[in-house]
mmCIF file of C-alpha atoms in Angstrom:
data_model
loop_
_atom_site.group_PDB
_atom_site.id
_atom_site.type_symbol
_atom_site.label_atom_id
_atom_site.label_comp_id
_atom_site.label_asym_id
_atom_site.label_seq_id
_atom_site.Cartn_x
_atom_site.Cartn_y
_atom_site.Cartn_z
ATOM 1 C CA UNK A 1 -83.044 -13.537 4.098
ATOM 2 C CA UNK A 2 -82.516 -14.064 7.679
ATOM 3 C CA UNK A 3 -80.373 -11.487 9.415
ATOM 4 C CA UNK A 4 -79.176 -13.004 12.362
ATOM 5 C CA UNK A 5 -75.076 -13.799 12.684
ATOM 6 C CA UNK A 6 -73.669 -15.867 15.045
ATOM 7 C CA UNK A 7 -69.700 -15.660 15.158
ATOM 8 C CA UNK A 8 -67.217 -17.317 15.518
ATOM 9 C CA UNK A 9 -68.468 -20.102 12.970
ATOM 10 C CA UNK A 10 -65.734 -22.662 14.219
ATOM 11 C CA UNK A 11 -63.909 -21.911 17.300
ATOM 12 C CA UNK A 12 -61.286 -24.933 18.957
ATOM 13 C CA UNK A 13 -60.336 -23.937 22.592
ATOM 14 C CA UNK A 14 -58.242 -25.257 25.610
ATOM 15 C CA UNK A 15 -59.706 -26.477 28.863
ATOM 16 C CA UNK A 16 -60.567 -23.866 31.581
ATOM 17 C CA UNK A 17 -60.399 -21.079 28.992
ATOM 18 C CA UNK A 18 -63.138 -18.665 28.978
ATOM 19 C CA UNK A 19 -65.355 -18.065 25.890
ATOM 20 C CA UNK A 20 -67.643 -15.874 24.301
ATOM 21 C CA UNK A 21 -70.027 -16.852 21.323
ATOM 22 C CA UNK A 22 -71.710 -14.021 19.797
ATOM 23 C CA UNK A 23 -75.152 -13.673 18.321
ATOM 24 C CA UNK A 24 -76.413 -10.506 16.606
ATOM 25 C CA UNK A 25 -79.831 -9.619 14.653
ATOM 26 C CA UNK A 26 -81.066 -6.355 13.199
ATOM 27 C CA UNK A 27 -84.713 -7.887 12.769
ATOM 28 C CA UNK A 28 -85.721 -6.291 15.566
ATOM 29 C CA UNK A 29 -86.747 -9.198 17.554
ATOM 30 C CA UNK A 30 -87.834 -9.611 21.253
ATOM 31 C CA UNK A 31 -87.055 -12.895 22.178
ATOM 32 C CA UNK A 32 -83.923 -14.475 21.335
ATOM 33 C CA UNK A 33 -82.566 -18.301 22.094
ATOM 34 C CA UNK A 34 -79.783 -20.215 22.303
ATOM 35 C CA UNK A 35 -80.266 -24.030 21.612
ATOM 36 C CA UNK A 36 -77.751 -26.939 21.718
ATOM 37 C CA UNK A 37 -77.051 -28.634 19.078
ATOM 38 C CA UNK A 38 -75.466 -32.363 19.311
ATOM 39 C CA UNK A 39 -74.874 -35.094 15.938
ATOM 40 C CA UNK A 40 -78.325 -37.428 16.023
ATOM 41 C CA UNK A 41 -79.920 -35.512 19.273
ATOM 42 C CA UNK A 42 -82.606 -32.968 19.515
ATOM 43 C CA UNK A 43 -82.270 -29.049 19.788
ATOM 44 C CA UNK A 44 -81.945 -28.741 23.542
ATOM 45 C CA UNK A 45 -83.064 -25.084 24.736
ATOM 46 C CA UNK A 46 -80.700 -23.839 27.098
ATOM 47 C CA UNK A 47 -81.529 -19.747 27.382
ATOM 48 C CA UNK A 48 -83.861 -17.865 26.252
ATOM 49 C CA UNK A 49 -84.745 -13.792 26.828
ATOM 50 C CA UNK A 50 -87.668 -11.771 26.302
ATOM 51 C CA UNK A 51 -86.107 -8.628 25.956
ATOM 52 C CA UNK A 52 -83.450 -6.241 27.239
ATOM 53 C CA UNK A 53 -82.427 -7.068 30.647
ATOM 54 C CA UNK A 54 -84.466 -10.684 30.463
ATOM 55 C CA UNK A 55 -83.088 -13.374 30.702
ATOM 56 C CA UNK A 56 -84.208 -17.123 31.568
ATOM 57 C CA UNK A 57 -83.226 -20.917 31.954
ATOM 58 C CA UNK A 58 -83.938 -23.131 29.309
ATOM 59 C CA UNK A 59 -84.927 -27.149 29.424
ATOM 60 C CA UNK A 60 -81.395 -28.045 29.185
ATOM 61 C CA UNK A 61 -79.432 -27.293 32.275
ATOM 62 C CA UNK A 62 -76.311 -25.220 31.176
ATOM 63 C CA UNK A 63 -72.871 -24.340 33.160
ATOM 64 C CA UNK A 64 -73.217 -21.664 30.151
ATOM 65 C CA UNK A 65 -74.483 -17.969 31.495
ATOM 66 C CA UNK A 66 -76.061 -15.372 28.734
ATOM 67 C CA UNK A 67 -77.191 -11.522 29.206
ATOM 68 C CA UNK A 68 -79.608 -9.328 26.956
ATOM 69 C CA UNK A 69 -77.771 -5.333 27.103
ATOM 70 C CA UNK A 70 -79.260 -4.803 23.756
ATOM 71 C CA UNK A 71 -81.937 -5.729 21.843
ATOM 72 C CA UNK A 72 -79.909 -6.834 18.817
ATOM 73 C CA UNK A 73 -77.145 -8.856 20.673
ATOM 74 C CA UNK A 74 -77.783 -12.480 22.960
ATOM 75 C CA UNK A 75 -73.893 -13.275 23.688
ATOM 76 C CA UNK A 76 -73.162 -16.695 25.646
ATOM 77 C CA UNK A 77 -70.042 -16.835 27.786
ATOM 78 C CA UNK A 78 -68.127 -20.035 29.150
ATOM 79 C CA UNK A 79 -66.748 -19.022 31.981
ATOM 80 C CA UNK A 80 -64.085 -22.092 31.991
ATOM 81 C CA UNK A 81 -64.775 -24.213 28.922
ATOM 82 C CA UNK A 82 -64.775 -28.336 29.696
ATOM 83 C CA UNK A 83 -64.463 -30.948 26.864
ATOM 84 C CA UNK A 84 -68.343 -31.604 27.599
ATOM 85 C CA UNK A 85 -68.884 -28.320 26.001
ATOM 86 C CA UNK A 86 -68.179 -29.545 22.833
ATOM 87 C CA UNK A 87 -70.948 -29.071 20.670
ATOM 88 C CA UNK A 88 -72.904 -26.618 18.473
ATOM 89 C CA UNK A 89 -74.653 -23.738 19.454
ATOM 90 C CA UNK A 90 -77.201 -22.300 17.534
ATOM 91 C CA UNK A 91 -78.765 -18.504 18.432
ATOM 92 C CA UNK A 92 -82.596 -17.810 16.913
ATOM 93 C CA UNK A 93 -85.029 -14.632 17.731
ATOM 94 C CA UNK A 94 -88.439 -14.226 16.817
ATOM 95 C CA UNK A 95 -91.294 -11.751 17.180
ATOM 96 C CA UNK A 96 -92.940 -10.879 20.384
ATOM 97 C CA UNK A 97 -95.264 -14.035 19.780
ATOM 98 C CA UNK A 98 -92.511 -16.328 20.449
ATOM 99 C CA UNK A 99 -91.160 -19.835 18.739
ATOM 100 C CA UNK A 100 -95.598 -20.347 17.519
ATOM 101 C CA UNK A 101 -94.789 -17.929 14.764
ATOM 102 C CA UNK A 102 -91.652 -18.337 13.142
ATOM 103 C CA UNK A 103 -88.247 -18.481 14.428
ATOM 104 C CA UNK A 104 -84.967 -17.383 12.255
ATOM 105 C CA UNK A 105 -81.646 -19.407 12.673
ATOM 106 C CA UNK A 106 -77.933 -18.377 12.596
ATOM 107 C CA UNK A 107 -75.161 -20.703 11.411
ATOM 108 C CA UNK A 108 -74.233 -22.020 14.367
ATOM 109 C CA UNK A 109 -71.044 -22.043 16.643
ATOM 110 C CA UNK A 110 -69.532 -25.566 16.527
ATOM 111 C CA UNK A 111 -66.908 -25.130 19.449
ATOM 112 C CA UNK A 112 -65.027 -27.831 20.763
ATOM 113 C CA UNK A 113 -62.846 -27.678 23.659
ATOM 114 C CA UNK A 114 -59.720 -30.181 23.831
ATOM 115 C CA UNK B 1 -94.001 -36.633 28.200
ATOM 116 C CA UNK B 2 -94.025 -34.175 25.280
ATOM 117 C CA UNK B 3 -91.965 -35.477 22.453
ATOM 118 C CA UNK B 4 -90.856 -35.534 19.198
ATOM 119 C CA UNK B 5 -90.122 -38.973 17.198
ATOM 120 C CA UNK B 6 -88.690 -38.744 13.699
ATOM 121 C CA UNK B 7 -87.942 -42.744 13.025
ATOM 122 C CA UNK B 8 -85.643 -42.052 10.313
ATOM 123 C CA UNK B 9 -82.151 -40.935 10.700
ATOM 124 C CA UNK B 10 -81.224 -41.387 6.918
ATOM 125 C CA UNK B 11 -83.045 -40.929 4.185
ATOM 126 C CA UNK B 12 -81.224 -41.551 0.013
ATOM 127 C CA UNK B 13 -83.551 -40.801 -2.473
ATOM 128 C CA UNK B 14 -82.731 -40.216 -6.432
ATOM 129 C CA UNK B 15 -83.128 -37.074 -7.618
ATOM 130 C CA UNK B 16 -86.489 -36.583 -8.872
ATOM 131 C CA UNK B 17 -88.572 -39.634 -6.822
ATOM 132 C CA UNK B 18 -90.862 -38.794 -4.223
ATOM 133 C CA UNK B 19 -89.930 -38.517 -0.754
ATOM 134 C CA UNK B 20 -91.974 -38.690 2.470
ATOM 135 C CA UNK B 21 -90.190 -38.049 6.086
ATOM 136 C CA UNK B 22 -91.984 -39.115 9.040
ATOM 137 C CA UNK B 23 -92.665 -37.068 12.556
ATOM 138 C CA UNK B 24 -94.624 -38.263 15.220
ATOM 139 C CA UNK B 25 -95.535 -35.947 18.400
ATOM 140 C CA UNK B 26 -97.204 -36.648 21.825
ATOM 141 C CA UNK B 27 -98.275 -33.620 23.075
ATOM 142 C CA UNK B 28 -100.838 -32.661 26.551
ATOM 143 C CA UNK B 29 -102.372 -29.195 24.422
ATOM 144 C CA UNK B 30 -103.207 -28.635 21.409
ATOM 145 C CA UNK B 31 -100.072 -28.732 18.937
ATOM 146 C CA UNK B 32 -98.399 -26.482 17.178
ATOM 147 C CA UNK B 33 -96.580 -28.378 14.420
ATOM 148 C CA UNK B 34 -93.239 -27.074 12.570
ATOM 149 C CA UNK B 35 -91.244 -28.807 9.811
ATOM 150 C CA UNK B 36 -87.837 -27.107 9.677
ATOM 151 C CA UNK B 37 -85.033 -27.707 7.391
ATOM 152 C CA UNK B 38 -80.989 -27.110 7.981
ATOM 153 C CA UNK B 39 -78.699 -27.065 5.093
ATOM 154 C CA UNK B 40 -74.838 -28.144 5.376
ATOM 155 C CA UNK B 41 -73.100 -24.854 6.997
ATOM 156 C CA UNK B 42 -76.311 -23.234 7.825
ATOM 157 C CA UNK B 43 -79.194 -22.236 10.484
ATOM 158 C CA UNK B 44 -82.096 -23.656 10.379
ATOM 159 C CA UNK B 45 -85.330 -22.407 8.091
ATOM 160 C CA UNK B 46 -88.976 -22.488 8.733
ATOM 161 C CA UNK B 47 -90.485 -24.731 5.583
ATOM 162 C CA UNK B 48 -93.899 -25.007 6.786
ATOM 163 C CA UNK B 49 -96.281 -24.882 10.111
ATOM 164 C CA UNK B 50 -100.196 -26.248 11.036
ATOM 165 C CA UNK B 51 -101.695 -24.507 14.003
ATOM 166 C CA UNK B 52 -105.907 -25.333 12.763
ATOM 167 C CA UNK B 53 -107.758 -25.206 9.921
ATOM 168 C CA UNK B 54 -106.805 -27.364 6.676
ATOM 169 C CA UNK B 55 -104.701 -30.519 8.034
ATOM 170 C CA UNK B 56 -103.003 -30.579 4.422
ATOM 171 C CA UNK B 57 -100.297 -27.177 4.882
ATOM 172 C CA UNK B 58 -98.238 -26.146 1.579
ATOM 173 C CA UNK B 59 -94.659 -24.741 2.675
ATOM 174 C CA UNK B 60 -91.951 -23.544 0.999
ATOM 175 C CA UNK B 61 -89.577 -25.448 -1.756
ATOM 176 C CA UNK B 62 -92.634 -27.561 -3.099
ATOM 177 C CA UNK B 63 -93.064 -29.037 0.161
ATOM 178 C CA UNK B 64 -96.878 -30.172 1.845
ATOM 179 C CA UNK B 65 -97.455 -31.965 5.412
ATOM 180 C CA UNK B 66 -100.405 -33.454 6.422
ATOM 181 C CA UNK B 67 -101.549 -33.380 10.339
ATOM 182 C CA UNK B 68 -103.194 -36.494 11.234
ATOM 183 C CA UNK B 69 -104.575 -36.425 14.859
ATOM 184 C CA UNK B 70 -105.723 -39.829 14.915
ATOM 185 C CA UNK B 71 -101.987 -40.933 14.348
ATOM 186 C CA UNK B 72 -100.381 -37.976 15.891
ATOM 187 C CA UNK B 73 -98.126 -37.559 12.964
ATOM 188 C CA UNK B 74 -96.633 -34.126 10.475
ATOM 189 C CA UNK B 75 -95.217 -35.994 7.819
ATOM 190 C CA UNK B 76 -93.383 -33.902 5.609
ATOM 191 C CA UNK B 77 -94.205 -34.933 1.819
ATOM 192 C CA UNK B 78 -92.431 -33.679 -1.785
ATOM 193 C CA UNK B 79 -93.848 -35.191 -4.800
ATOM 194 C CA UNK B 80 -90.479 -34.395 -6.872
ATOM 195 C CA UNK B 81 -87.435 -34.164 -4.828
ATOM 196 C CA UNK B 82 -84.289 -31.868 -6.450
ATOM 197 C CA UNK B 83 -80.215 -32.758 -5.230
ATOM 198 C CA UNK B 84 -80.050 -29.073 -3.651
ATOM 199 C CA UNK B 85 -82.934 -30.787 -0.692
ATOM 200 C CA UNK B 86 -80.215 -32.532 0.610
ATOM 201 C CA UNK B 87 -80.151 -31.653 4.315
ATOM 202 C CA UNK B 88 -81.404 -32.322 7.592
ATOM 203 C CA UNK B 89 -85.222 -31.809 8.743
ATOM 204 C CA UNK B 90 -86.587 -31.682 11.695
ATOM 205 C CA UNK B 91 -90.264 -31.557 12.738
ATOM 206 C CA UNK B 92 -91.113 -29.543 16.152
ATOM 207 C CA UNK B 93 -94.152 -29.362 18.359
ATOM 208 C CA UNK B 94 -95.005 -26.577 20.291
ATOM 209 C CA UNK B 95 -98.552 -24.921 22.037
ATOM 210 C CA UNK B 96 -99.935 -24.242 25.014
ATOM 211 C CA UNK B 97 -99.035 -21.772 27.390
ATOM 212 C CA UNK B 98 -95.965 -21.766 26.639
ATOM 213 C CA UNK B 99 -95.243 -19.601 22.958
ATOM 214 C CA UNK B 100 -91.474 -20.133 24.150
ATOM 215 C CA UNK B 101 -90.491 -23.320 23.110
ATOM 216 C CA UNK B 102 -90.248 -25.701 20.550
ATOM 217 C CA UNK B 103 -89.771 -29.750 21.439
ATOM 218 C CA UNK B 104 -87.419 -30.844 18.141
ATOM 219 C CA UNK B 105 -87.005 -34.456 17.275
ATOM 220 C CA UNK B 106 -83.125 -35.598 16.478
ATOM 221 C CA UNK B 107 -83.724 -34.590 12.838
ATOM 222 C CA UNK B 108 -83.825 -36.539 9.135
ATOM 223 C CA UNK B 109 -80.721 -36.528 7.123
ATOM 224 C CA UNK B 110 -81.433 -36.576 3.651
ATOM 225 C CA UNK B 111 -79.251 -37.651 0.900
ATOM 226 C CA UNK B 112 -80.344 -37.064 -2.763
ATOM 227 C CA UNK B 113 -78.325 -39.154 -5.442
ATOM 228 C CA UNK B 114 -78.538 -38.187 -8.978
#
């Protein structure tokens, strides 16, 4: 069983409000990711982080900003949320060998922002 | 460009046929190939990679993929198919220099009708 949590699950928010999504795992894990996650489109990659104090772009550019205090914890913060937001956000860590080996999922953040 | 196709959207099988979902990659390195699967409400979950050796790989759940280099194609196979594999799949490529990240194609639903 995968212990990685993202919270909130579901989260509906106003424009120009700012927003944290949360992602925790006790695995141990180096690297951590966020991907985007939109109906009938790929994963886009949009942060990823090595380790404490590491973070980096991903593929998809991102008005979204991350940071990497602990080891366990990946948040992503919205500084002013936009309807084009609106999607789902999925966190994942692995081992030190990155995405090659295997990476573990959480649930998800579907956020939309009216 | 490095890609990911997976031609099918949607997928309806009975319970209990055979099922076969298609991926095709184009990739400069050497691929690493991942079949992933994503149930309603949850992250996604490794079923199976091929990095060398055998081109037939044996996952998890009963499910096999065959690399074919001549075709560039994973194609994710399950002789018997059960209702509780109804979800989405996605096949990845990955390799190279970069351990970081994963390409995803837009993802198979399938639907398994009794």
């Amino acid at each position: 069983e995968a212990d990685i949590y993202q919270t909130p699950r579901y989260l509906v928010i106003g424009t120009g409000k700012k927003i944290t999504l949360e992602c925790s795992q006790t695995m141990g894990h180096d690297k951590m990711y966020w991907y985007q996650q939109d109906p009938g489109m790929e994963l886009h990659l949009i942060h990823y982080s090595y380790g404490v104090n590491s973070t980096e772009k991903g593929d998809l550019s991102s008005e979204s900003t991350v940071s990497r205090i602990r080891t366990e914890h990946f948040p992503l913060t919205l500084e002013s949320a936009r309807p084009s937001h609106t999607s789902q956000y999925l966190c994942a860590s692995s081992e030190s060998q990155g995405m090659l080996t295997e990476a573990f999922f959480g649930q998800g953040t579907r956020l939309t922002v009216v | 460009a490095q890609s990911v196709t997976q031609p099918d959207i949607h997928i309806t099988v009975s319970e209990g046929a055979s099922l076969e979902l298609r991926c095709n990659y184009s990739y400069g390195a050497t691929p690493y190939l991942f079949w992933y699967v994503q149930s309603p409400g949850q992250g996604l979950q490794l079923l199976l990679k091929y990095f060398s050796g055998d081109t037939l790989v044996q996952g998890i759940k009963g499910f096999e993929a065959e690399f074919k280099r001549s075709q560039s194609s994973f194609n994710l196979r399950k002789p018997s198919v059960h209702w509780s594999d109804a979800a989405e799949y996605f096949c990845a490529v990955g390799g190279g220099s970069n351990t970081d990240k994963l390409i995803f194609g837009t993802g198979t639903r399938l639907q398994v009708f009794p």
